[in-house]
mmCIF file of C-alpha atoms in Angstrom:
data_model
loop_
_atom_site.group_PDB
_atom_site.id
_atom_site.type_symbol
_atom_site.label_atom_id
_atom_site.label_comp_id
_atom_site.label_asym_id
_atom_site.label_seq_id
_atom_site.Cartn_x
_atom_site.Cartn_y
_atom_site.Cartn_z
ATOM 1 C CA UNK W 295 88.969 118.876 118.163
ATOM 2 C CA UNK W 296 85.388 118.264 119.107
ATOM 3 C CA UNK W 297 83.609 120.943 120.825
ATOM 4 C CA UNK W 298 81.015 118.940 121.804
ATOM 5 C CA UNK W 299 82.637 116.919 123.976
ATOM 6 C CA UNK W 300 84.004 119.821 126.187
ATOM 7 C CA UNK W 301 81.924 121.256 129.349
ATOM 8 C CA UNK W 302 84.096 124.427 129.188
ATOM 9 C CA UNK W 303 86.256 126.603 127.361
ATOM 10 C CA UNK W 304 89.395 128.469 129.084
ATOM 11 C CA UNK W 305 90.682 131.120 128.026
ATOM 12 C CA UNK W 306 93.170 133.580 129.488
ATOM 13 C CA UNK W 307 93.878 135.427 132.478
ATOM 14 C CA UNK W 308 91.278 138.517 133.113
ATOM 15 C CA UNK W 309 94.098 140.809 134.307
ATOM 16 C CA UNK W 310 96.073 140.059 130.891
ATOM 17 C CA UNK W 311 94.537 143.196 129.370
ATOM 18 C CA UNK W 312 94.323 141.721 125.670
ATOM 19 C CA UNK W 313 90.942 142.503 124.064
ATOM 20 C CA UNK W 314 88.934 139.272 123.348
ATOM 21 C CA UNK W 315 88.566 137.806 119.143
ATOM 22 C CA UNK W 316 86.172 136.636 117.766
ATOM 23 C CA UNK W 317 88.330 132.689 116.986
ATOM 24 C CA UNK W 318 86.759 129.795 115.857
ATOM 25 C CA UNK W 319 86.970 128.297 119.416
ATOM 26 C CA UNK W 320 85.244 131.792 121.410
ATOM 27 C CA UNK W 321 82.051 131.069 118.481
ATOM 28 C CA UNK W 322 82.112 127.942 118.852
ATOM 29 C CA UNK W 323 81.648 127.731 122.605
ATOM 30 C CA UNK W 324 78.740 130.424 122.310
ATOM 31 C CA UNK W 325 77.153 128.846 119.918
ATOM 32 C CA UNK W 326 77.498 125.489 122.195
ATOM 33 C CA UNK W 327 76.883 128.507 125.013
ATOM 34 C CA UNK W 328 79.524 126.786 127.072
ATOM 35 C CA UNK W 329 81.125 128.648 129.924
ATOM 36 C CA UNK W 330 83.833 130.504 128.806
ATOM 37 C CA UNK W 331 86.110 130.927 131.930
ATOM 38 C CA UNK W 332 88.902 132.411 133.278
ATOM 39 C CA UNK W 333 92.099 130.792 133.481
ATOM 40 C CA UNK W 334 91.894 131.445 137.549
ATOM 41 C CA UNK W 335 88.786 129.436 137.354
ATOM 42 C CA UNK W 336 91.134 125.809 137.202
ATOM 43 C CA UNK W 337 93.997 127.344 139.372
ATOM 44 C CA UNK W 338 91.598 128.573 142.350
ATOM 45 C CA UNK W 339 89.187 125.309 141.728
ATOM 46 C CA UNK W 340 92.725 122.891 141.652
ATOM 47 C CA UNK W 341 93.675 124.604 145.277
ATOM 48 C CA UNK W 342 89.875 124.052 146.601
ATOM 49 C CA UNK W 343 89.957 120.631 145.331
ATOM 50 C CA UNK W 344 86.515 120.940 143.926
ATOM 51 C CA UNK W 345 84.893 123.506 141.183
ATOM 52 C CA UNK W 346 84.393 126.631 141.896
ATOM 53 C CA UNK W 347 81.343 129.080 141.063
ATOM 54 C CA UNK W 348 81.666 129.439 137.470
ATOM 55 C CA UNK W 349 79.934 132.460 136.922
ATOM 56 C CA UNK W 350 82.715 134.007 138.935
ATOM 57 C CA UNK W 351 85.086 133.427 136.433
ATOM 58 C CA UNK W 352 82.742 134.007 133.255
ATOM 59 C CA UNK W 353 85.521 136.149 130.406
ATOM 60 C CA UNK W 354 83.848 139.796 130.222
ATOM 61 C CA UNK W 355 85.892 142.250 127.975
ATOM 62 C CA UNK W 356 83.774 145.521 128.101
ATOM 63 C CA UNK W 357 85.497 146.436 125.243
ATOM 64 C CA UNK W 358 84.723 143.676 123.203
ATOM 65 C CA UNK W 359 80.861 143.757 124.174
ATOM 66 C CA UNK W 360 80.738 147.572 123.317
ATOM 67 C CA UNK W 361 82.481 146.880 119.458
ATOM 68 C CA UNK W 362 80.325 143.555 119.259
ATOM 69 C CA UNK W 363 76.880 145.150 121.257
ATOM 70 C CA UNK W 364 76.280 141.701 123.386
ATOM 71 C CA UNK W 365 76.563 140.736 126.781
ATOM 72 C CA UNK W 366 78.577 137.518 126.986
ATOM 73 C CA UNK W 367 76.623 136.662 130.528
ATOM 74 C CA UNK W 368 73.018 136.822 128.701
ATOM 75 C CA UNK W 369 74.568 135.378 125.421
ATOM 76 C CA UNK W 370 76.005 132.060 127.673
ATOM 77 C CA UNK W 371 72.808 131.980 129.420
ATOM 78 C CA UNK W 372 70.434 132.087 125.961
ATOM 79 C CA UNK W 373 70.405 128.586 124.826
ATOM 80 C CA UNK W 374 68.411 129.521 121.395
ATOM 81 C CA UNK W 375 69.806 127.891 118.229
ATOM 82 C CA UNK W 376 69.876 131.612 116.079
ATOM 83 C CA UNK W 377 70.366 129.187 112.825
ATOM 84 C CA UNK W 378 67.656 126.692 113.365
ATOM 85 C CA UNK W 379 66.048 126.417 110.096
ATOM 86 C CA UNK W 380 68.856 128.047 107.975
ATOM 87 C CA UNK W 381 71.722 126.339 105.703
ATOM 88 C CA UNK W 382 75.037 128.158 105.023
ATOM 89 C CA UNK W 383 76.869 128.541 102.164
ATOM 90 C CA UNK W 384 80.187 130.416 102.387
ATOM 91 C CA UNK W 385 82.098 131.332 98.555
ATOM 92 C CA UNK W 386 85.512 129.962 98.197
ATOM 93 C CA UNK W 387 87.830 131.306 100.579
ATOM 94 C CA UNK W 388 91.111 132.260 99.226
ATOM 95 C CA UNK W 389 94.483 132.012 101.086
ATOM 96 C CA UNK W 390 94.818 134.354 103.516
ATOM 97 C CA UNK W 391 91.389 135.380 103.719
ATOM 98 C CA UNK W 392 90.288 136.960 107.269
ATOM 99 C CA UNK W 393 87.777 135.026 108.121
ATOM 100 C CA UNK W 394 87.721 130.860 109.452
ATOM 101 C CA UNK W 395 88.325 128.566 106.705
ATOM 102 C CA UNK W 396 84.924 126.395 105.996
ATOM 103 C CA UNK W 397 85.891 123.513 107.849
ATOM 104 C CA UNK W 398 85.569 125.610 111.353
ATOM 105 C CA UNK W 399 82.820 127.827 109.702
ATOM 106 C CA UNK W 400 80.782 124.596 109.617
ATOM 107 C CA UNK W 401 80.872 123.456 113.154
ATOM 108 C CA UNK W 402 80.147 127.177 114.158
ATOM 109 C CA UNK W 403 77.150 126.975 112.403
ATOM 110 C CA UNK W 404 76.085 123.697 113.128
ATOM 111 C CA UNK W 405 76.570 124.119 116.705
ATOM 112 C CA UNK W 406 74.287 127.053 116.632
ATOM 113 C CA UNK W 407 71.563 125.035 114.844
ATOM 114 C CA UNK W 408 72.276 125.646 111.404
ATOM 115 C CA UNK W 409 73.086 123.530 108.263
ATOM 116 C CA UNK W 410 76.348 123.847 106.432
ATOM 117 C CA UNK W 411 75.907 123.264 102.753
ATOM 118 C CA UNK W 412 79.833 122.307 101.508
ATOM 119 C CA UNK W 413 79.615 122.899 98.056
ATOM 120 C CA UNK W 414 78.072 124.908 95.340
ATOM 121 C CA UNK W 415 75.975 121.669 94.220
ATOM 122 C CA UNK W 416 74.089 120.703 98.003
ATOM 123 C CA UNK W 417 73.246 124.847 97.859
ATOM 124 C CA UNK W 418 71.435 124.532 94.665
ATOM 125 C CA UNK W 419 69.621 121.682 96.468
ATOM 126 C CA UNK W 420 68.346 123.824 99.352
ATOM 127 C CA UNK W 421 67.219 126.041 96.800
ATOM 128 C CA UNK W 422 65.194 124.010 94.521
ATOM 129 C CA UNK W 423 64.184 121.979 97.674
ATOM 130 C CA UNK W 424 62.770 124.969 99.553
ATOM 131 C CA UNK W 425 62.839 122.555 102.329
ATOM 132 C CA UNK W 426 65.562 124.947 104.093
ATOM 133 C CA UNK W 427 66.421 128.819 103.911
ATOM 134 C CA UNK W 428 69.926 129.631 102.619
ATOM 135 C CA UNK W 429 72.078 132.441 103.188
ATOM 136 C CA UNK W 430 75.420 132.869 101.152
ATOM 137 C CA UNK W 431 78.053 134.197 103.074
ATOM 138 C CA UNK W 432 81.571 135.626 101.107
ATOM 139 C CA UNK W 433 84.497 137.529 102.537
ATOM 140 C CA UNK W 434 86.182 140.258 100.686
ATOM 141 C CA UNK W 435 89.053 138.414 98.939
ATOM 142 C CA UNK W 436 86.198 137.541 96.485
ATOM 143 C CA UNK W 437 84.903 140.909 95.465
ATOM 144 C CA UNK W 438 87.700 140.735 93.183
ATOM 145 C CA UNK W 439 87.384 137.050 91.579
ATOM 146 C CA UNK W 440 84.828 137.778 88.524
ATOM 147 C CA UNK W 441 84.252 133.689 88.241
ATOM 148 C CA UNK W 442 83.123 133.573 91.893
ATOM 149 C CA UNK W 443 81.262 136.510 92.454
ATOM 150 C CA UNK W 444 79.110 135.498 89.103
ATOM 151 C CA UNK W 445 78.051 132.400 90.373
ATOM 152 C CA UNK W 446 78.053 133.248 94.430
ATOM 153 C CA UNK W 447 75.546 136.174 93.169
ATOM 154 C CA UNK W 448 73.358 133.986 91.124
ATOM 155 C CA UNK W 449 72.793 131.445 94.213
ATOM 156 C CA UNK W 450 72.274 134.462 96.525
ATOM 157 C CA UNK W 451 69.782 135.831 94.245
ATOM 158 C CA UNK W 452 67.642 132.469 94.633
ATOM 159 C CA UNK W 453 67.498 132.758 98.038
ATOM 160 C CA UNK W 454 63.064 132.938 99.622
ATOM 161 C CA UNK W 455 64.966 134.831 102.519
ATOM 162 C CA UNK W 456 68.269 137.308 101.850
ATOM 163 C CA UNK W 457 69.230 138.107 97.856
ATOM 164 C CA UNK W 458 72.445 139.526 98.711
ATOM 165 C CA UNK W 459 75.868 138.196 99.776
ATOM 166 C CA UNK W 460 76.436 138.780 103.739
ATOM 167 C CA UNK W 461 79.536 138.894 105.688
ATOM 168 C CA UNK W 462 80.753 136.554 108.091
ATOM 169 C CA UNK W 463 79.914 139.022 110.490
ATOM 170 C CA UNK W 464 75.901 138.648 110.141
ATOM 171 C CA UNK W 465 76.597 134.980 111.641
ATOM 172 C CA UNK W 466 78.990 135.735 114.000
ATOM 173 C CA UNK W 467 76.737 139.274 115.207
ATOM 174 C CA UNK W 468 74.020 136.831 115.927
ATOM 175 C CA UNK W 469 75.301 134.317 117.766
ATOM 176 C CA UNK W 470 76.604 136.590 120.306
ATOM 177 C CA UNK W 471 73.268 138.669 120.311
ATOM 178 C CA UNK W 472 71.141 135.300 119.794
ATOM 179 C CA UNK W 473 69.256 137.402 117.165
ATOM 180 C CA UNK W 474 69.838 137.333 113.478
ATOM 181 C CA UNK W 475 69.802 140.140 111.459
ATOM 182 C CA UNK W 476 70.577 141.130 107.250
ATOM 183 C CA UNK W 477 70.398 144.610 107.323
ATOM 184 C CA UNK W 478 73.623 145.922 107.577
ATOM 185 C CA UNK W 479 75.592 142.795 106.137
ATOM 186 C CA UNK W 480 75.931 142.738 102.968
ATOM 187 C CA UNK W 481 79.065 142.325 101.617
ATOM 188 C CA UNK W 482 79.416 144.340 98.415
ATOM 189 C CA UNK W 483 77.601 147.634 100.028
ATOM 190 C CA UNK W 484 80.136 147.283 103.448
ATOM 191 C CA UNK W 485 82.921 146.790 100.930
ATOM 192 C CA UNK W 486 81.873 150.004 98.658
ATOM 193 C CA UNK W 487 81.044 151.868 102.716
ATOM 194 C CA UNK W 488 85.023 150.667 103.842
ATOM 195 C CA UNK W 489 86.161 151.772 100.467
ATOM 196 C CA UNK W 490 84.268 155.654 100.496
ATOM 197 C CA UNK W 491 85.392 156.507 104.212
ATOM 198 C CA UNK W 492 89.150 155.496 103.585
ATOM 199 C CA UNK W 493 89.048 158.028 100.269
ATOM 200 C CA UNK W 494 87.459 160.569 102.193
ATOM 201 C CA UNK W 495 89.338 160.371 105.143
ATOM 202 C CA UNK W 496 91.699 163.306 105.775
ATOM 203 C CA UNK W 497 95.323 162.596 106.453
ATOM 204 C CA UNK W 498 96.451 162.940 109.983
ATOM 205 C CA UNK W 499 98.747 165.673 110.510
ATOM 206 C CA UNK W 500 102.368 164.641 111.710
ATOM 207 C CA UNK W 501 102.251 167.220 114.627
ATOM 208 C CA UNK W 502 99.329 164.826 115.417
ATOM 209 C CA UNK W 503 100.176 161.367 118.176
ATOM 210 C CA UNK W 504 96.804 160.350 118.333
ATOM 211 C CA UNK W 505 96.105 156.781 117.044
ATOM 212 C CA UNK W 506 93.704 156.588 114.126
ATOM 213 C CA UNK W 507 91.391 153.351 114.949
#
């Protein structure tokens, strides 16, 4: 499906209580900054028989904004293009990986003003081109994958703008806060962070009910 061609993007009920993801569709609409509406926004617009006041109806999980730190009012109302100027490369994803495969990564970033380089070969170009700056993006299926990581390190390091491998996150971070950031994102210091608080973290007694999150 094109997003392009859509004016708005529905999602579900505000009373439903289920915490809002981060799916291909949600980034894809912010990075279009289309209105992303409540489902209450067609059924009280169908009984008017004309639209309703969309901002009304604008999805706000407080939750959400407070993991993510954005505002989706401001974000929907910022029309800047956070990856104007940049070109994307994302490593192989493997099967099962917990991020978008590349085909949905690429109209996420394109739709926030970026260029999506789909192979190994058209990132070398933006490289020895200079005409474009490239970030490499990886997940953390990869970390594990000697053959990848060699050569998804080797483009990084080329990079005139970020030397390191980010996470999916950095892109996804920014278009919700229309500002993009490295620090933070790379992907082989948050993997070696995740990996040193789960070894250090104390077991929870069974006396205990409290959920660990």
């Amino acid at each position: 499906d094109d997003m392009k061609k859509a004016t708005h993007l529905i999602g579900s009920h505000l009373d439903n209580k289920l915490s809002m993801k981060r799916s291909s569709k949600i980034m894809q609409a912010m990075s279009l900054c289309l209105p992303i509406l409540d489902l209450n926004w067609l059924i009280e617009s169908a009984k008017k028989g004309y639209p309703l006041d969309e901002n009304r109806f604008i999805i706000q999980d407080k939750t959400a904004e407070e993991r993510y730190g954005f505002n989706m009012r401001d974000s929907l109302a910022n029309n800047e293009k956070v990856l104007n100027g940049y070109t994307i490369f994302v490593a192989p994803i493997p099967k099962g990986a917990k991020i978008p495969p590349s085909s949905e990564l690429k109209s996420i970033v394109e739709y926030a003003g970026g260029k999506f380089a789909l192979n190994l070969s058209q990132a070398k170009k933006v490289v020895n081109g200079k005409s474009s700056k490239l970030l490499v993006i990886g997940c953390v299926e990869i970390l594990n994958d000697k053959e990848i990581m060699k050569s998804t390190r080797e483009l990084a390091s080329q990079s005139t703008v970020q030397k390191t491998i980010l996470t999916a996150s950095c892109i996804f971070d920014a278009i919700m806060k229309k500002s993009l950031v490295f620090d933070g994102y790379s992907l082989e210091s948050s993997s070696s962070s995740s990996s040193s608080s789960s070894s250090s973290h104390k077991p929870v007694s069974k006396r205990s009910k409290g959920k660990v999150t």
